[in-house]
Amino acid sequence: MTALLSLRGVRKTYPAPAAARGRAGEEARVVLDDIDLDVDRHRCVVLIGASGSGKSTLLRVVNLLDEIDDGQILLDGQDVADPRLDANAVRARMGMVFQAYNLFPHMRVLDNVTLALRLVHRRPREEADAAAVEMLRRVGLAHKATAYPDQLSGGEQQRAAIARALVHGPELLLLDEVTSALDPELVGEVLDLLAELRGEGRTMLVATHEMGFARRVADEVCYLHDGQVHERGTPEQVLGDPQRERTRTFLSRLAS
Amino acid sequence: MSETTGARPWSPSPLALERAAFRRAQRRRSGLVALVSTALVVTAVVLVVVGAPGWERARTAFFDPENAWAALPAILEGLWLNLRVWVIAGTVGTLLGLALAVLRTSRIPALFPVRALAIGYIDLFRGVPVLLVLYLVGFALPALRLEWLPTSSAFLGALAIVLTYTAYLAEVFRAGIESVHPSQVAAARSLGLSRAQSMRTVVLPQAVRNVTAPLANNLISLQKDSGLISVLGAVDAIRAAQIATTGTYNFTPYVVAGLLFFLVSFPLTRAVDAYQRRRGWGRSLATVTGGGDIR
Ligand SMILES: Nc1ncnc2c1ncn2[C@@H]1O[C@H](COP(=O)(O)OP(=O)(O)OP(=O)(O)O)[C@@H](O)[C@H]1O
Ligand SMILES: [Mg+2]
């Protein structure tokens, strides 16, 4: 059986800043360098790595929010990096939670959650509302359905963003640094939710700094360094007994 | 997930009461200071103006009640024309400006020539004085003798104003569109929304809200500039006032016209302020950017 998501030789560069262009040694910055990665169905792959190592970039290119320079992104065996494909339809099969949540400030939480159902999945209003309320209940936000995002706490915004990404039943869930802005108690709350999703057999690709989460729900951990997957394996292997020097340094810095 | 616990009964502590009393006293003191300083400024202005050597002559030349009353009907009739020009030019200009701004962001290749034209148009009309556009449209267009083109000076004047303000308003909307953070577009597209759908449901609503103030300013200045159509001979409030002053050397009708223009635009400015305050979202933005109730 093919993996739900496979990256094959994915390369992504960002152009050097305009100010530095043309100067010697200031070429395009390679953020993802020949990345191979598989996410099997019902599995959770966790990306770890230093700030700036390309975790968010990897999630963005999978979500087709950025174009790759080379390689293939296979979703269910189909190369979605092919520009001939309808990117909107591909994105509609995924759910993404952004590092900064990116909720729509001019819409109530409920409308944030129903937007894609109504516009992309063409569900009638009542049906979309019912599905959204159900999803908000799951993430413990049913009582905030009519609030605006800026009336929510950080953890509530996070959960609203998760509800928005989940409500259309995406095949693949992309989560970027889901707990970066939360205090420990809220982190626990959100991580419980994610563990629950994992238990339901969702397929997830998650970037995180939260090693506890990686240990708890990851089937595989990938350590990104220098644009490459520097080390990968089960959480026990990578986090417990890293084989490579860089990984050890990174983990020991986190621990201290 | 956490549930809200019932709030415990609360009665303000002596500390809170003492602070509330202090804030009240401070508000009273602020009010008093404001009142006194206003009285001082008003008195000073009145003394300077009324004490001026030419005051008596100025008063009869500019503030003559009888003259004002006599000129009022004609000026009001002229104002009615201004109002119609304002509403029509404002509506058309807003819609066209919005369309141009959106057009500039579109990537449909077939629209390239339209986009290029739009940009050229906006650059041109932002850089040319309204008065010049009025003269060109008002005198050059009729010279072309186009059968289908109405030649009333009111129509041509409105056309010139629409041409100018569409360019201004397009720039306002463009600034609004650019003020919406790219991450909002990313979030919308990530959900599978098309470019057009995210523009319509995510970008534009925020863009328009972000520029309500400059938008209203432009519409108010359009209302005032509707008076410029008088240079083409359309009998609007200003032209009516001008007619009323001929021969009398009394300029009161101009003051009347000015007062009427003000009476129309003032409620609008206030309405926009109130509207912006009332929106939960606008208010919270205000507290983010302006500090709101921060002591
Ligand atoms: N739009 C962009 N233009 C230019 N450079 C970019 C852009 N987006 C990201 N980068 C660069 O790419 C690199 C990887 O960024 P990315 O956001 O993927 O890191 P990250 O691993 O998610 O970091 P963090 O843990 O801080 O979230 C960084 O060096 C960043 O400066
Ligand atoms: Mg990141």
Coordinates of C-alpha atoms and ligand atoms in Angstrom, one line a residue:
Chain A
M1 CA 0.0 0.0 0.0
T2 CA 1.3 3.5 -0.8
A3 CA 1.7 6.0 1.9
L4 CA -0.9 8.8 2.0
L5 CA 1.8 11.4 1.7
S6 CA 5.3 10.9 0.2
L7 CA 7.9 13.5 -0.4
R8 CA 10.5 12.5 -3.0
G9 CA 13.6 14.7 -3.4
V10 CA 11.8 17.9 -2.4
R11 CA 13.9 21.0 -2.8
K12 CA 12.9 24.5 -1.8
T13 CA 14.9 27.6 -1.9
Y14 CA 14.1 31.2 -1.0
P15 CA 15.8 33.9 -3.0
A16 CA 18.4 35.9 -1.1
P17 CA 17.1 39.2 0.2
A18 CA 17.1 41.9 -2.4
A19 CA 19.7 43.9 -0.5
A20 CA 22.2 41.0 -0.6
R21 CA 21.5 40.0 -4.2
G22 CA 24.4 40.1 -6.6
R23 CA 27.0 40.1 -3.8
A24 CA 29.4 37.2 -3.7
G25 CA 28.3 34.4 -1.5
E26 CA 24.7 35.6 -1.2
E27 CA 22.9 33.0 -3.2
A28 CA 19.4 31.6 -2.8
R29 CA 18.9 30.0 0.6
V30 CA 18.2 26.3 0.4
V31 CA 15.6 25.6 3.1
L32 CA 14.6 22.0 2.0
D33 CA 17.3 20.0 0.4
D34 CA 16.4 16.7 -1.2
I35 CA 13.8 15.7 1.4
D36 CA 12.3 12.2 1.3
L37 CA 9.5 11.6 3.8
D38 CA 6.6 9.2 4.0
V39 CA 3.4 9.5 6.1
D40 CA 1.4 6.3 6.1
R41 CA -2.3 6.3 6.7
H42 CA -3.4 6.6 10.3
R43 CA 0.0 7.5 11.4
C44 CA 1.5 10.6 13.0
V45 CA 4.9 11.9 11.9
V46 CA 6.5 14.6 14.0
L47 CA 9.0 17.1 12.6
I48 CA 11.5 18.5 15.1
G49 CA 14.4 20.8 14.5
A50 CA 15.9 24.2 15.5
S51 CA 14.1 27.4 14.7
G52 CA 14.6 28.1 11.0
S53 CA 15.2 24.5 10.1
G54 CA 12.3 24.5 7.6
K55 CA 9.5 22.8 9.5
S56 CA 6.9 25.4 8.6
T57 CA 8.2 25.5 5.1
L58 CA 7.8 21.8 4.7
L59 CA 4.2 22.0 5.8
R60 CA 3.5 24.9 3.6
V61 CA 4.8 23.2 0.5
V62 CA 2.8 20.1 1.3
N63 CA -0.3 22.3 1.5
L64 CA 0.7 23.8 -1.8
L65 CA 1.0 27.3 -0.3
D66 CA 4.5 27.5 -1.8
E67 CA 6.0 26.0 -4.9
I68 CA 8.9 23.6 -4.7
D69 CA 12.0 23.9 -6.9
D70 CA 12.3 20.2 -7.5
G71 CA 11.0 16.8 -6.5
Q72 CA 7.6 15.3 -6.0
I73 CA 4.8 15.6 -3.4
L74 CA 2.7 12.5 -3.8
L75 CA -0.7 12.5 -2.2
D76 CA -2.2 9.1 -2.4
G77 CA 0.3 8.3 -5.2
Q78 CA -0.6 11.4 -7.2
D79 CA 2.0 14.1 -7.7
V80 CA 0.3 17.2 -6.4
A81 CA 3.3 19.4 -7.1
D82 CA 2.2 19.1 -10.8
P83 CA 1.1 22.6 -11.8
R84 CA -1.6 21.1 -14.1
L85 CA -3.5 19.9 -11.1
D86 CA -6.3 21.9 -9.4
A87 CA -4.5 23.1 -6.3
N88 CA -7.7 24.2 -4.6
A89 CA -9.1 20.7 -4.8
V90 CA -5.9 19.2 -3.4
R91 CA -5.8 21.7 -0.5
A92 CA -9.4 20.9 0.3
R93 CA -8.3 17.4 1.1
M94 CA -6.0 18.6 3.8
G95 CA -6.5 20.5 7.0
M96 CA -3.8 22.9 8.2
V97 CA -3.4 24.6 11.6
F98 CA -1.0 27.5 11.3
Q99 CA 1.7 28.4 13.8
A100 CA -0.1 31.7 14.4
Y101 CA -3.6 30.2 14.0
N102 CA -4.6 32.7 11.3
L103 CA -8.2 32.8 12.3
F104 CA -10.4 35.3 10.3
P105 CA -10.9 38.2 12.7
H106 CA -14.0 39.5 10.9
M107 CA -15.9 36.3 11.3
R108 CA -17.4 34.6 14.3
V109 CA -15.8 31.4 15.4
L110 CA -18.7 29.5 13.9
D111 CA -18.3 31.1 10.5
N112 CA -14.5 30.5 10.6
V113 CA -15.3 26.9 11.0
T114 CA -18.1 26.7 8.4
L115 CA -16.4 28.8 5.7
A116 CA -14.8 25.9 3.8
L117 CA -17.9 23.7 4.2
R118 CA -20.1 26.3 2.6
L119 CA -17.8 27.6 -0.1
V120 CA -15.6 24.6 -1.0
H121 CA -17.7 21.6 -0.1
R122 CA -21.0 23.2 -1.1
R123 CA -22.9 22.2 2.0
P124 CA -26.1 24.0 2.9
R125 CA -25.8 26.5 5.7
E126 CA -27.8 24.6 8.3
E127 CA -25.8 21.4 7.6
A128 CA -22.5 23.3 7.8
D129 CA -23.6 25.0 11.1
A130 CA -24.6 21.7 12.6
A131 CA -21.3 20.1 11.7
A132 CA -19.3 23.1 13.0
V133 CA -21.2 23.2 16.3
E134 CA -20.5 19.5 16.7
M135 CA -16.8 20.0 15.9
L136 CA -16.6 23.0 18.3
R137 CA -18.2 20.8 21.0
R138 CA -15.4 18.2 20.5
V139 CA -12.7 20.8 21.0
G140 CA -14.6 22.3 24.0
L141 CA -15.6 25.5 22.4
A142 CA -19.3 25.1 21.7
H143 CA -20.0 28.0 24.1
K144 CA -17.8 30.3 22.1
A145 CA -19.4 29.7 18.7
T146 CA -20.7 33.3 18.4
A147 CA -17.6 35.0 19.7
Y148 CA -15.0 36.7 17.5
P149 CA -11.5 35.3 17.5
D150 CA -10.0 38.2 19.4
Q151 CA -12.4 37.5 22.3
L152 CA -10.8 34.1 22.8
S153 CA -7.7 33.1 24.8
G154 CA -4.7 31.8 23.0
G155 CA -5.6 28.2 23.8
E156 CA -9.2 28.7 22.6
Q157 CA -8.0 30.3 19.4
Q158 CA -5.8 27.3 18.8
R159 CA -8.6 24.9 19.3
A160 CA -10.8 27.0 17.0
A161 CA -8.1 26.7 14.4
I162 CA -8.0 23.0 14.9
A163 CA -11.8 22.8 14.6
R164 CA -11.6 24.8 11.3
A165 CA -9.0 22.4 10.0
L166 CA -10.9 19.3 11.0
V167 CA -14.5 20.0 10.2
H168 CA -14.4 19.0 6.5
G169 CA -12.9 15.6 7.4
P170 CA -9.5 16.1 5.8
E171 CA -7.5 13.0 4.8
L172 CA -4.3 14.7 6.1
L173 CA -3.8 17.0 9.0
L174 CA -0.9 19.4 9.0
L175 CA -0.2 21.0 12.3
D176 CA 2.4 23.7 12.7
E177 CA 3.9 24.2 16.1
V178 CA 0.5 23.8 17.7
T179 CA 1.5 24.7 21.2
S180 CA 4.2 27.3 20.8
A181 CA 2.1 30.2 22.2
L182 CA 0.5 28.4 25.1
D183 CA 1.1 28.1 28.8
P184 CA 1.7 24.6 30.2
E185 CA -1.9 23.9 31.2
L186 CA -3.2 24.9 27.8
V187 CA -0.5 22.9 26.1
G188 CA -1.8 19.9 28.0
E189 CA -5.3 20.6 26.9
V190 CA -4.4 20.9 23.2
L191 CA -2.1 17.9 23.3
D192 CA -4.9 15.8 24.8
L193 CA -7.0 16.7 21.9
L194 CA -4.3 15.8 19.4
A195 CA -3.7 12.5 21.1
E196 CA -7.4 11.8 20.8
L197 CA -7.3 12.6 17.1
R198 CA -4.3 10.3 16.7
G199 CA -6.3 7.6 18.5
E200 CA -9.1 8.0 15.9
G201 CA -6.7 7.1 13.2
R202 CA -6.2 10.5 11.6
T203 CA -3.1 11.0 9.5
M204 CA -1.0 13.8 10.8
L205 CA 2.2 15.6 10.0
V206 CA 3.1 17.8 13.0
A207 CA 5.9 20.3 13.6
T208 CA 6.6 20.7 17.2
H209 CA 9.0 21.8 19.9
E210 CA 7.1 19.7 22.4
M211 CA 9.1 16.6 22.9
G212 CA 6.6 15.3 25.4
F213 CA 4.0 15.3 22.6
A214 CA 6.4 13.7 20.2
R215 CA 7.0 10.9 22.7
R216 CA 3.3 10.4 23.3
V217 CA 1.7 10.4 19.9
A218 CA 4.4 10.2 17.2
D219 CA 4.9 7.0 15.2
E220 CA 7.9 8.5 13.7
V221 CA 10.1 11.5 14.5
C222 CA 12.2 13.3 11.9
Y223 CA 14.9 15.7 13.0
L224 CA 15.4 18.4 10.4
H225 CA 18.8 20.0 10.1
D226 CA 20.5 21.8 7.2
G227 CA 17.5 21.3 5.0
Q228 CA 17.6 17.6 5.4
V229 CA 16.1 14.9 7.5
H230 CA 19.2 14.4 9.6
E231 CA 17.8 11.5 11.7
R232 CA 14.6 9.6 11.8
G233 CA 13.0 6.8 13.7
T234 CA 10.6 5.9 16.4
P235 CA 10.4 8.5 19.2
E236 CA 12.3 6.0 21.5
Q237 CA 15.1 5.9 19.0
V238 CA 15.4 9.5 18.0
L239 CA 14.6 11.1 21.3
G240 CA 15.9 8.4 23.6
D241 CA 19.0 7.2 21.8
P242 CA 20.0 9.6 19.0
Q243 CA 22.6 8.1 16.8
R244 CA 24.0 11.4 15.4
E245 CA 26.0 14.1 17.0
R246 CA 23.8 17.0 15.8
T247 CA 20.6 15.4 17.1
R248 CA 22.2 14.8 20.5
T249 CA 23.3 18.5 20.7
F250 CA 19.8 19.7 19.7
L251 CA 18.1 17.5 22.3
S252 CA 20.4 18.3 25.1
R253 CA 19.9 22.1 24.4
L254 CA 16.2 21.5 24.6
A255 CA 16.5 19.6 27.9
S256 CA 18.5 22.3 29.6
Chain B
M1 CA -11.9 20.6 28.5
S2 CA -12.2 23.2 31.1
E3 CA -15.7 24.4 32.1
T4 CA -16.3 27.8 33.5
T5 CA -17.0 27.7 37.2
G6 CA -19.8 29.8 38.6
A7 CA -18.5 33.2 39.8
R8 CA -18.4 33.7 43.5
P9 CA -20.6 36.5 45.0
W10 CA -18.6 39.7 45.1
S11 CA -18.9 42.9 46.8
P12 CA -16.2 45.6 46.2
S13 CA -13.5 45.8 48.8
P14 CA -12.8 49.1 50.6
L15 CA -9.7 49.4 48.3
A16 CA -11.9 49.1 45.2
L17 CA -14.4 51.6 46.5
E18 CA -11.6 54.1 47.4
R19 CA -10.1 53.7 43.9
A20 CA -13.5 54.2 42.2
A21 CA -14.1 57.3 44.2
F22 CA -10.7 58.6 43.2
R23 CA -11.4 57.9 39.5
R24 CA -14.8 59.7 39.8
A25 CA -13.1 62.7 41.4
Q26 CA -10.5 62.7 38.7
R27 CA -13.1 62.6 36.0
R28 CA -15.0 65.5 37.7
R29 CA -11.8 67.5 37.9
S30 CA -10.9 66.8 34.2
G31 CA -14.4 67.9 33.2
L32 CA -14.0 71.1 35.2
V33 CA -10.6 71.9 33.7
A34 CA -12.0 71.3 30.2
L35 CA -14.9 73.6 30.8
V36 CA -12.8 76.4 32.1
S37 CA -10.2 76.2 29.4
T38 CA -13.0 76.1 26.7
A39 CA -14.6 79.2 28.2
L40 CA -11.2 81.0 28.2
V41 CA -10.5 80.1 24.5
V42 CA -14.0 81.1 23.3
T43 CA -13.9 84.4 25.2
A44 CA -10.5 85.2 23.7
V45 CA -11.6 84.4 20.1
V46 CA -14.8 86.5 20.5
L47 CA -12.8 89.4 21.9
V48 CA -10.3 89.3 19.1
V49 CA -13.0 89.0 16.3
V50 CA -15.6 91.4 17.7
G51 CA -12.9 93.8 18.8
A52 CA -11.4 93.9 15.3
P53 CA -11.7 97.4 13.7
G54 CA -13.5 96.0 10.7
W55 CA -15.9 93.8 12.6
E56 CA -19.1 95.9 12.0
R57 CA -18.5 95.9 8.2
A58 CA -17.6 92.3 8.1
R59 CA -20.7 91.4 10.1
T60 CA -23.1 93.0 7.6
A61 CA -21.2 91.8 4.6
F62 CA -20.9 88.1 5.7
F63 CA -23.5 87.5 8.4
D64 CA -26.6 89.5 7.3
P65 CA -29.7 87.5 8.4
E66 CA -32.1 89.2 6.0
N67 CA -29.8 88.6 3.1
A68 CA -29.3 85.0 4.2
W69 CA -33.0 84.3 4.4
A70 CA -33.6 85.8 1.0
A71 CA -30.9 83.7 -0.7
L72 CA -31.8 80.5 1.2
P73 CA -34.4 79.0 -1.2
A74 CA -32.2 79.3 -4.3
I75 CA -29.2 77.9 -2.4
L76 CA -31.2 75.0 -1.1
E77 CA -32.4 74.2 -4.6
G78 CA -28.7 74.3 -5.7
L79 CA -27.8 72.1 -2.8
W80 CA -30.3 69.5 -3.9
L81 CA -28.2 69.2 -7.1
N82 CA -25.0 68.9 -5.1
L83 CA -26.6 66.1 -3.1
R84 CA -27.7 64.2 -6.1
V85 CA -24.3 64.6 -7.8
W86 CA -22.7 63.5 -4.5
V87 CA -24.8 60.3 -4.1
I88 CA -24.5 59.3 -7.7
A89 CA -20.8 60.1 -8.1
G90 CA -20.0 58.6 -4.7
T91 CA -21.8 55.4 -5.5
V92 CA -20.4 55.0 -9.0
G93 CA -16.9 56.0 -7.8
T94 CA -16.9 53.6 -4.9
L95 CA -18.0 50.7 -7.0
L96 CA -15.6 51.4 -9.9
G97 CA -12.8 52.1 -7.4
L98 CA -13.4 48.8 -5.7
A99 CA -13.5 47.0 -9.0
L100 CA -10.3 48.6 -10.2
A101 CA -8.5 47.8 -6.9
V102 CA -9.6 44.1 -7.2
L103 CA -8.7 44.1 -10.8
R104 CA -5.2 45.1 -10.1
T105 CA -4.7 42.1 -7.9
S106 CA -6.2 39.6 -10.4
R107 CA -3.9 37.3 -12.3
I108 CA -6.2 36.4 -15.1
P109 CA -4.0 36.8 -18.2
A110 CA -6.8 37.9 -20.5
L111 CA -7.3 40.8 -18.2
F112 CA -3.8 42.1 -18.6
P113 CA -4.7 45.0 -21.0
V114 CA -7.5 46.1 -18.6
R115 CA -5.1 45.9 -15.7
A116 CA -2.5 48.0 -17.5
L117 CA -5.1 50.5 -18.5
A118 CA -6.4 50.7 -14.9
I119 CA -3.0 51.4 -13.5
G120 CA -2.4 54.1 -16.1
Y121 CA -5.8 55.6 -15.5
I122 CA -5.2 55.7 -11.7
D123 CA -1.8 57.3 -12.0
L124 CA -3.0 59.9 -14.4
F125 CA -6.1 61.0 -12.6
R126 CA -4.4 61.0 -9.2
G127 CA -1.9 63.5 -10.6
V128 CA -4.2 66.0 -12.3
P129 CA -6.2 68.7 -10.4
V130 CA -9.9 68.1 -10.3
L131 CA -10.5 71.6 -11.7
L132 CA -8.5 70.8 -14.8
V133 CA -10.4 67.5 -15.3
L134 CA -13.6 69.5 -14.9
Y135 CA -12.6 71.9 -17.6
L136 CA -11.4 69.2 -20.0
V137 CA -14.5 67.1 -19.5
G138 CA -16.9 70.0 -19.5
F139 CA -15.6 71.8 -22.5
A140 CA -13.6 69.3 -24.6
L141 CA -16.0 66.4 -24.5
P142 CA -19.0 68.4 -25.9
A143 CA -16.7 69.6 -28.6
L144 CA -16.5 66.0 -29.9
R145 CA -20.2 66.3 -30.6
L146 CA -21.0 62.7 -29.6
E147 CA -24.7 62.1 -30.2
W148 CA -25.2 59.8 -27.2
L149 CA -23.4 62.0 -24.7
P150 CA -25.6 64.2 -22.6
T151 CA -24.3 67.7 -22.5
S152 CA -25.9 69.1 -19.4
S153 CA -23.2 70.8 -17.3
A154 CA -24.4 68.8 -14.2
F155 CA -23.9 65.5 -16.0
L156 CA -20.4 66.5 -17.3
G157 CA -19.4 67.9 -14.0
A158 CA -20.5 64.6 -12.2
L159 CA -18.6 62.7 -14.9
A160 CA -15.4 64.6 -14.2
I161 CA -15.8 64.1 -10.5
V162 CA -16.4 60.4 -10.9
L163 CA -13.3 60.1 -13.1
T164 CA -11.2 61.8 -10.5
Y165 CA -12.6 60.1 -7.4
T166 CA -12.7 56.6 -8.9
A167 CA -8.9 56.9 -9.1
Y168 CA -8.6 58.1 -5.5
L169 CA -11.0 55.5 -4.2
A170 CA -9.2 52.7 -6.1
E171 CA -6.1 53.7 -4.2
V172 CA -7.9 53.7 -0.9
F173 CA -9.2 50.2 -1.6
R174 CA -5.8 49.0 -2.8
A175 CA -4.2 50.2 0.5
G176 CA -7.0 48.3 2.3
I177 CA -6.3 45.1 0.4
E178 CA -2.6 45.4 1.0
S179 CA -3.2 45.9 4.7
V180 CA -4.6 42.4 5.1
H181 CA -1.9 40.2 6.2
P182 CA -0.8 37.5 3.7
S183 CA -1.3 34.8 6.4
Q184 CA -5.0 35.5 6.1
V185 CA -4.9 34.6 2.4
A186 CA -2.8 31.6 3.2
A187 CA -5.4 30.4 5.7
A188 CA -8.2 30.9 3.2
R189 CA -6.4 29.2 0.4
S190 CA -5.3 26.4 2.7
L191 CA -9.0 25.6 3.2
G192 CA -9.4 25.1 -0.5
L193 CA -10.9 28.5 -1.3
S194 CA -10.1 29.8 -4.7
R195 CA -8.3 33.1 -5.3
A196 CA -11.6 34.9 -6.0
Q197 CA -13.4 33.3 -3.0
S198 CA -10.7 34.3 -0.6
M199 CA -10.7 37.8 -2.0
R200 CA -14.4 38.1 -1.6
T201 CA -14.9 36.5 1.8
V202 CA -11.6 37.0 3.6
V203 CA -9.6 39.9 2.1
L204 CA -12.2 42.4 1.0
P205 CA -14.3 42.5 4.2
Q206 CA -11.2 43.2 6.3
A207 CA -9.8 45.6 3.7
V208 CA -12.9 47.7 3.7
R209 CA -13.1 47.8 7.5
N210 CA -9.4 48.8 7.6
V211 CA -10.0 51.8 5.4
T212 CA -13.4 53.0 6.6
A213 CA -11.9 56.2 7.8
P214 CA -10.0 57.2 4.6
L215 CA -13.0 56.0 2.6
A216 CA -15.3 58.3 4.5
N217 CA -12.8 61.2 4.2
N218 CA -12.8 60.8 0.4
L219 CA -16.6 60.6 0.2
I220 CA -16.8 63.7 2.4
S221 CA -14.4 65.6 0.2
L222 CA -16.3 64.4 -2.8
Q223 CA -19.4 66.0 -1.3
K224 CA -17.5 69.3 -1.0
D225 CA -15.9 69.0 -4.5
S226 CA -19.4 68.5 -5.9
G227 CA -19.5 72.3 -5.5
L228 CA -16.9 72.5 -8.3
I229 CA -19.4 71.6 -11.0
S230 CA -20.5 75.3 -10.6
V231 CA -17.5 76.2 -12.8
L232 CA -19.2 74.5 -15.7
G233 CA -22.3 76.7 -15.1
A234 CA -24.4 74.1 -13.3
V235 CA -26.6 75.9 -10.8
D236 CA -25.6 74.2 -7.6
A237 CA -25.5 75.7 -4.1
I238 CA -22.3 77.6 -4.8
R239 CA -23.4 78.9 -8.1
A240 CA -26.7 79.9 -6.6
A241 CA -24.9 81.8 -3.8
Q242 CA -22.7 83.5 -6.4
I243 CA -25.8 84.6 -8.4
A244 CA -27.4 85.9 -5.1
T245 CA -24.3 88.0 -4.4
T246 CA -24.1 89.7 -7.8
G247 CA -24.7 93.4 -7.5
T248 CA -25.2 93.4 -3.7
Y249 CA -21.5 93.2 -2.5
N250 CA -22.9 91.1 0.3
F251 CA -21.3 87.7 0.7
T252 CA -23.7 86.2 3.2
P253 CA -25.0 83.7 0.6
Y254 CA -21.5 82.1 0.5
V255 CA -21.6 81.7 4.2
V256 CA -25.0 80.1 4.0
A257 CA -23.8 77.7 1.3
G258 CA -20.8 76.8 3.4
L259 CA -22.9 76.2 6.4
L260 CA -25.2 73.9 4.5
F261 CA -22.3 71.9 3.1
F262 CA -21.0 71.5 6.6
L263 CA -24.5 70.5 7.9
V264 CA -24.5 67.7 5.4
S265 CA -21.0 66.4 5.9
F266 CA -20.8 66.7 9.7
P267 CA -23.4 64.0 10.5
L268 CA -21.6 61.7 8.0
T269 CA -18.3 62.1 9.8
R270 CA -19.9 61.5 13.1
A271 CA -21.9 58.5 11.8
V272 CA -18.7 56.9 10.5
D273 CA -17.0 57.4 13.8
A274 CA -19.9 55.9 15.7
Y275 CA -20.2 53.0 13.2
Q276 CA -16.5 52.2 13.7
R277 CA -16.8 52.3 17.5
R278 CA -19.9 50.1 17.6
R279 CA -18.3 47.2 15.8
G280 CA -16.8 44.8 18.3
W281 CA -14.0 44.0 15.9
G282 CA -13.2 47.6 15.1
R283 CA -13.2 48.5 18.8
S284 CA -10.8 45.7 19.7
L285 CA -8.5 46.7 16.8
A286 CA -8.6 50.2 18.2
T287 CA -7.5 48.9 21.6
V288 CA -4.7 47.1 20.0
T289 CA -3.4 50.0 17.9
G290 CA -4.6 53.0 19.8
G291 CA -4.3 51.8 23.4
G292 CA -8.0 52.1 24.1
D293 CA -8.5 52.3 27.9
I294 CA -4.9 52.0 28.9
R295 CA -4.3 54.3 31.7
Ligands
LIG1 N1 8.8 33.8 2.5 C1 10.1 33.6 2.8 N2 11.1 34.3 2.2 C2 12.4 34.1 2.5 N3 12.8 33.3 3.4 C3 11.9 32.6 4.1 C4 10.5 32.7 3.9 N4 9.8 31.8 4.7 C5 10.8 31.2 5.4 N5 12.0 31.6 5.1 C6 13.3 31.2 5.6 O1 13.3 29.8 5.6 C7 13.9 29.2 6.7 C8 12.9 28.2 7.3 O2 11.8 28.8 7.9 P1 10.7 28.0 8.6 O3 9.6 29.0 8.9 O4 10.3 26.8 7.7 O5 11.4 27.5 9.9 P2 10.8 26.7 11.1 O6 11.6 25.4 11.2 O7 9.3 26.6 11.0 O8 11.2 27.6 12.3 P3 10.4 27.8 13.7 O9 10.7 26.7 14.6 O10 11.0 29.1 14.2 O11 8.9 28.0 13.4 C9 14.2 30.4 7.6 O12 15.5 30.6 7.5 C10 13.4 31.5 7.1 O13 14.1 32.7 7.3
MG2 MG 7.7 27.3 12.0

